[in-house]
PDB file of C-alpha atoms in Angstrom:
ATOM      1  CA  MET A   1      92.291  83.326 119.657  1.00  0.00           C
ATOM      2  CA  ASN A   2      95.152  80.607 119.922  1.00  0.00           C
ATOM      3  CA  ARG A   3      98.347  81.928 118.471  1.00  0.00           C
ATOM      4  CA  ALA A   4      98.595  79.315 115.253  1.00  0.00           C
ATOM      5  CA  ARG A   5      94.552  80.791 114.601  1.00  0.00           C
ATOM      6  CA  LEU A   6      96.316  84.267 115.486  1.00  0.00           C
ATOM      7  CA  GLN A   7      99.674  83.523 112.497  1.00  0.00           C
ATOM      8  CA  ALA A   8      97.177  82.349 109.711  1.00  0.00           C
ATOM      9  CA  VAL A   9      94.901  85.182 110.184  1.00  0.00           C
ATOM     10  CA  LEU A  10      98.239  87.583 110.361  1.00  0.00           C
ATOM     11  CA  ARG A  11      99.061  86.367 107.365  1.00  0.00           C
ATOM     12  CA  VAL A  12      96.086  86.262 105.447  1.00  0.00           C
ATOM     13  CA  ARG A  13      95.766  90.338 106.463  1.00  0.00           C
ATOM     14  CA  SER A  14      99.333  91.128 105.174  1.00  0.00           C
ATOM     15  CA  LEU A  15      99.273  90.165 102.113  1.00  0.00           C
ATOM     16  CA  GLN A  16      95.486  92.208 101.945  1.00  0.00           C
ATOM     17  CA  GLU A  17      98.217  94.804 103.581  1.00  0.00           C
ATOM     18  CA  ARG A  18     100.679  94.017 100.902  1.00  0.00           C
ATOM     19  CA  GLY A  19      98.190  94.293  98.138  1.00  0.00           C
ATOM     20  CA  ALA A  20      96.506  97.677  99.214  1.00  0.00           C
ATOM     21  CA  ARG A  21      99.752  99.305  99.464  1.00  0.00           C
ATOM     22  CA  GLY A  22     100.145  98.065  95.619  1.00  0.00           C
ATOM     23  CA  GLU A  23      96.932  99.492  94.896  1.00  0.00           C
ATOM     24  CA  ARG A  24      97.580 102.202  96.302  1.00  0.00           C
ATOM     25  CA  ALA A  25     101.033 102.692  94.427  1.00  0.00           C
ATOM     26  CA  ARG A  26      99.939 101.658  91.299  1.00  0.00           C
ATOM     27  CA  ARG A  27      96.672 104.337  90.902  1.00  0.00           C
ATOM     28  CA  SER A  28      99.513 106.853  92.854  1.00  0.00           C
ATOM     29  CA  GLN A  29     101.152 106.263  89.451  1.00  0.00           C
ATOM     30  CA  GLU A  30      98.280 106.402  87.514  1.00  0.00           C
ATOM     31  CA  HIS A  31      97.100 110.246  88.929  1.00  0.00           C
ATOM     32  CA  GLN A  32     101.004 110.729  87.991  1.00  0.00           C
ATOM     33  CA  ARG A  33     100.763 110.042  85.256  1.00  0.00           C
ATOM     34  CA  ALA A  34      97.056 111.934  84.383  1.00  0.00           C
ATOM     35  CA  ALA A  35      98.443 114.914  85.685  1.00  0.00           C
ATOM     36  CA  GLU A  36     101.193 114.844  83.990  1.00  0.00           C
ATOM     37  CA  ALA A  37      99.336 114.426  80.944  1.00  0.00           C
ATOM     38  CA  GLU A  38      96.541 117.720  81.668  1.00  0.00           C
ATOM     39  CA  GLU A  39      99.856 119.739  82.261  1.00  0.00           C
ATOM     40  CA  ARG A  40     101.114 118.715  78.493  1.00  0.00           C
ATOM     41  CA  THR A  41      98.201 119.083  77.388  1.00  0.00           C
ATOM     42  CA  TRP A  42      97.378 122.468  78.732  1.00  0.00           C
ATOM     43  CA  GLN A  43     101.419 123.628  77.463  1.00  0.00           C
ATOM     44  CA  LEU A  44     100.578 122.667  74.228  1.00  0.00           C
ATOM     45  CA  LEU A  45      97.365 124.805  74.034  1.00  0.00           C
ATOM     46  CA  GLN A  46      99.262 127.616  75.384  1.00  0.00           C
ATOM     47  CA  GLN A  47     101.730 127.332  72.006  1.00  0.00           C
ATOM     48  CA  LEU A  48      99.192 127.792  70.148  1.00  0.00           C
ATOM     49  CA  ALA A  49      99.473 131.283  69.322  1.00  0.00           C
ATOM     50  CA  PRO A  50      97.965 133.220  65.867  1.00  0.00           C
ATOM     51  CA  SER A  51     101.241 134.751  63.775  1.00  0.00           C
ATOM     52  CA  PRO A  52     100.668 138.787  63.117  1.00  0.00           C
ATOM     53  CA  ASP A  53     100.467 138.276  59.591  1.00  0.00           C
ATOM     54  CA  SER A  54      97.820 134.899  59.361  1.00  0.00           C
ATOM     55  CA  PRO A  55      95.355 134.950  56.483  1.00  0.00           C
ATOM     56  CA  VAL A  56      92.207 134.994  58.361  1.00  0.00           C
ATOM     57  CA  GLY A  57      91.628 131.175  57.269  1.00  0.00           C
ATOM     58  CA  ASP A  58      94.166 130.028  59.381  1.00  0.00           C
ATOM     59  CA  LEU A  59      93.074 132.363  62.530  1.00  0.00           C
ATOM     60  CA  GLN A  60      90.251 130.119  62.129  1.00  0.00           C
ATOM     61  CA  ALA A  61      91.598 127.282  61.776  1.00  0.00           C
ATOM     62  CA  LEU A  62      93.380 128.018  64.906  1.00  0.00           C
ATOM     63  CA  GLN A  63      90.858 129.008  66.732  1.00  0.00           C
ATOM     64  CA  ALA A  64      89.256 125.575  65.948  1.00  0.00           C
ATOM     65  CA  VAL A  65      92.681 123.748  66.895  1.00  0.00           C
ATOM     66  CA  ARG A  66      92.168 125.852  70.338  1.00  0.00           C
ATOM     67  CA  SER A  67      88.541 124.787  71.123  1.00  0.00           C
ATOM     68  CA  ALA A  68      89.526 121.466  70.306  1.00  0.00           C
ATOM     69  CA  GLY A  69      92.744 121.700  72.488  1.00  0.00           C
ATOM     70  CA  THR A  70      90.561 122.921  75.262  1.00  0.00           C
ATOM     71  CA  LEU A  71      87.566 120.440  74.947  1.00  0.00           C
ATOM     72  CA  ALA A  72      91.163 118.075  75.375  1.00  0.00           C
ATOM     73  CA  ALA A  73      92.523 119.467  77.926  1.00  0.00           C
ATOM     74  CA  VAL A  74      89.049 120.046  80.451  1.00  0.00           C
ATOM     75  CA  ARG A  75      88.568 116.094  79.589  1.00  0.00           C
ATOM     76  CA  GLN A  76      92.223 115.037  81.017  1.00  0.00           C
ATOM     77  CA  HIS A  77      91.346 117.268  83.977  1.00  0.00           C
ATOM     78  CA  GLY A  78      88.209 115.086  84.400  1.00  0.00           C
ATOM     79  CA  GLU A  79      90.995 111.873  83.753  1.00  0.00           C
ATOM     80  CA  THR A  80      93.093 113.500  86.715  1.00  0.00           C
ATOM     81  CA  ASP A  81      90.217 113.987  88.927  1.00  0.00           C
ATOM     82  CA  GLU A  82      89.117 110.647  88.946  1.00  0.00           C
ATOM     83  CA  ALA A  83      92.743 109.037  89.401  1.00  0.00           C
ATOM     84  CA  ARG A  84      93.246 111.482  92.274  1.00  0.00           C
ATOM     85  CA  GLU A  85      90.074 109.803  93.555  1.00  0.00           C
ATOM     86  CA  ARG A  86      90.795 106.737  92.894  1.00  0.00           C
ATOM     87  CA  THR A  87      94.104 106.816  94.453  1.00  0.00           C
ATOM     88  CA  VAL A  88      92.313 108.626  98.231  1.00  0.00           C
ATOM     89  CA  VAL A  89      89.648 105.071  97.871  1.00  0.00           C
ATOM     90  CA  ALA A  90      92.828 102.685  96.978  1.00  0.00           C
ATOM     91  CA  ARG A  91      94.854 105.133 100.074  1.00  0.00           C
ATOM     92  CA  ASP A  92      91.923 104.369 102.427  1.00  0.00           C
ATOM     93  CA  GLU A  93      91.840 100.570 101.620  1.00  0.00           C
ATOM     94  CA  TRP A  94      96.099 100.136 102.986  1.00  0.00           C
ATOM     95  CA  THR A  95      95.515 102.435 106.083  1.00  0.00           C
ATOM     96  CA  VAL A  96      92.232  99.819 107.056  1.00  0.00           C
ATOM     97  CA  ALA A  97      94.694  96.854 106.333  1.00  0.00           C
ATOM     98  CA  ALA A  98      97.524  98.748 107.367  1.00  0.00           C
ATOM     99  CA  ARG A  99      95.798  98.851 110.691  1.00  0.00           C
ATOM    100  CA  ARG A 100      94.497  95.297 111.191  1.00  0.00           C
ATOM    101  CA  VAL A 101      97.788  94.024 110.900  1.00  0.00           C
ATOM    102  CA  GLU A 102      98.911  96.442 113.598  1.00  0.00           C
ATOM    103  CA  ALA A 103      96.084  95.393 115.778  1.00  0.00           C
ATOM    104  CA  LEU A 104      97.136  91.600 115.044  1.00  0.00           C
ATOM    105  CA  ASP A 105     100.543  92.242 115.539  1.00  0.00           C
ATOM    106  CA  ARG A 106      99.408  93.693 119.206  1.00  0.00           C
ATOM    107  CA  LEU A 107      97.147  90.895 119.839  1.00  0.00           C
ATOM    108  CA  GLY A 108     100.517  88.300 119.178  1.00  0.00           C
ATOM    109  CA  GLU A 109     102.647  90.453 121.438  1.00  0.00           C
ATOM    110  CA  ARG A 110      99.992  90.259 123.978  1.00  0.00           C
ATOM    111  CA  LEU A 111      99.108  87.066 123.901  1.00  0.00           C
ATOM    112  CA  LEU A 112     103.131  85.749 123.985  1.00  0.00           C
ATOM    113  CA  GLU A 113     103.542  88.049 126.990  1.00  0.00           C
ATOM    114  CA  ALA A 114     100.401  86.224 128.244  1.00  0.00           C
ATOM    115  CA  GLU A 115     102.073  82.746 127.576  1.00  0.00           C
ATOM    116  CA  GLU A 116     105.864  83.632 129.039  1.00  0.00           C
ATOM    117  CA  ALA A 117     103.520  84.726 132.396  1.00  0.00           C
ATOM    118  CA  GLU A 118     101.877  81.849 132.564  1.00  0.00           C
ATOM    119  CA  GLU A 119     105.279  79.706 131.837  1.00  0.00           C
ATOM    120  CA  GLU A 120     106.751  81.747 134.812  1.00  0.00           C
ATOM    121  CA  ARG A 121     103.838  81.079 136.878  1.00  0.00           C
ATOM    122  CA  LYS A 122     104.580  77.101 135.807  1.00  0.00           C
ATOM    123  CA  GLN A 123     108.191  77.567 136.319  1.00  0.00           C
ATOM    124  CA  ILE A 124     107.550  79.121 139.330  1.00  0.00           C
ATOM    125  CA  LEU A 125     105.213  76.638 140.682  1.00  0.00           C
ATOM    126  CA  GLU A 126     107.461  73.702 140.482  1.00  0.00           C
ATOM    127  CA  VAL A 127     109.951  75.405 141.991  1.00  0.00           C
ATOM    128  CA  ASP A 128     107.236  75.738 145.412  1.00  0.00           C
ATOM    129  CA  ASP A 129     106.505  71.963 145.132  1.00  0.00           C
ATOM    130  CA  LEU A 130     110.143  70.342 144.962  1.00  0.00           C
ATOM    131  CA  VAL A 131     110.312  72.507 148.422  1.00  0.00           C
ATOM    132  CA  LEU A 132     107.687  71.919 149.676  1.00  0.00           C
ATOM    133  CA  ALA A 133     108.549  68.076 148.609  1.00  0.00           C
ATOM    134  CA  ARG A 134     112.159  68.004 150.213  1.00  0.00           C
ATOM    135  CA  ARG A 135     110.682  69.979 153.466  1.00  0.00           C
ATOM    136  CA  GLY A 136     108.019  67.350 153.687  1.00  0.00           C
ATOM    137  CA  ARG A 137     110.848  64.227 153.694  1.00  0.00           C
ATOM    138  CA  THR A 138     112.834  66.044 155.408  1.00  0.00           C
ATOM    139  CA  ALA A 139     109.927  66.454 157.992  1.00  0.00           C
ATOM    140  CA  SER A 140     109.215  62.847 157.750  1.00  0.00           C
ATOM    141  CA  GLY A 141     112.629  61.904 158.558  1.00  0.00           C
ATOM    142  CA  THR A 142     115.051  63.111 161.091  1.00  0.00           C
ATOM    143  CA  VAL A 143     116.059  66.160 162.213  1.00  0.00           C
ATOM    144  CA  GLU A 144     114.495  69.354 159.478  1.00  0.00           C
ATOM    145  CA  THR A 145     117.971  71.163 158.890  1.00  0.00           C
ATOM    146  CA  ALA A 146     117.196  75.699 159.401  1.00  0.00           C
ATOM    147  CA  PRO A 147     117.168  77.275 155.766  1.00  0.00           C
TER     148      PRO A 147
END
């Protein structure tokens, strides 16, 4: 893979990773809000307590409110579980995207190291060519000096 292509792919993968990170944060906040709403629902439900001098009609109404509140709390619990699952999916997607970026970064480092090694090899060959060319001139000319 050439360097320009790697940079283009790395930019795209970095954008995907950033988007996945944002989605993970959004899903995490959504889960936190759902858990807080569930907790508030249960707290409100616990506050509904009959007083000892309440008439029977009030007790029946209170029982109906408690039943409806319990259903609401159970539904909220389901929403909290769904939000948790979406958070897990978003985290997994972000992990995959982050690993891709990390792998491309490592590939870029290896390519850079290979380019540097190739440049160093070319410089060594160039110096060798210069030394051999000088030796050839002195050998065809007069006396060669000792190194």
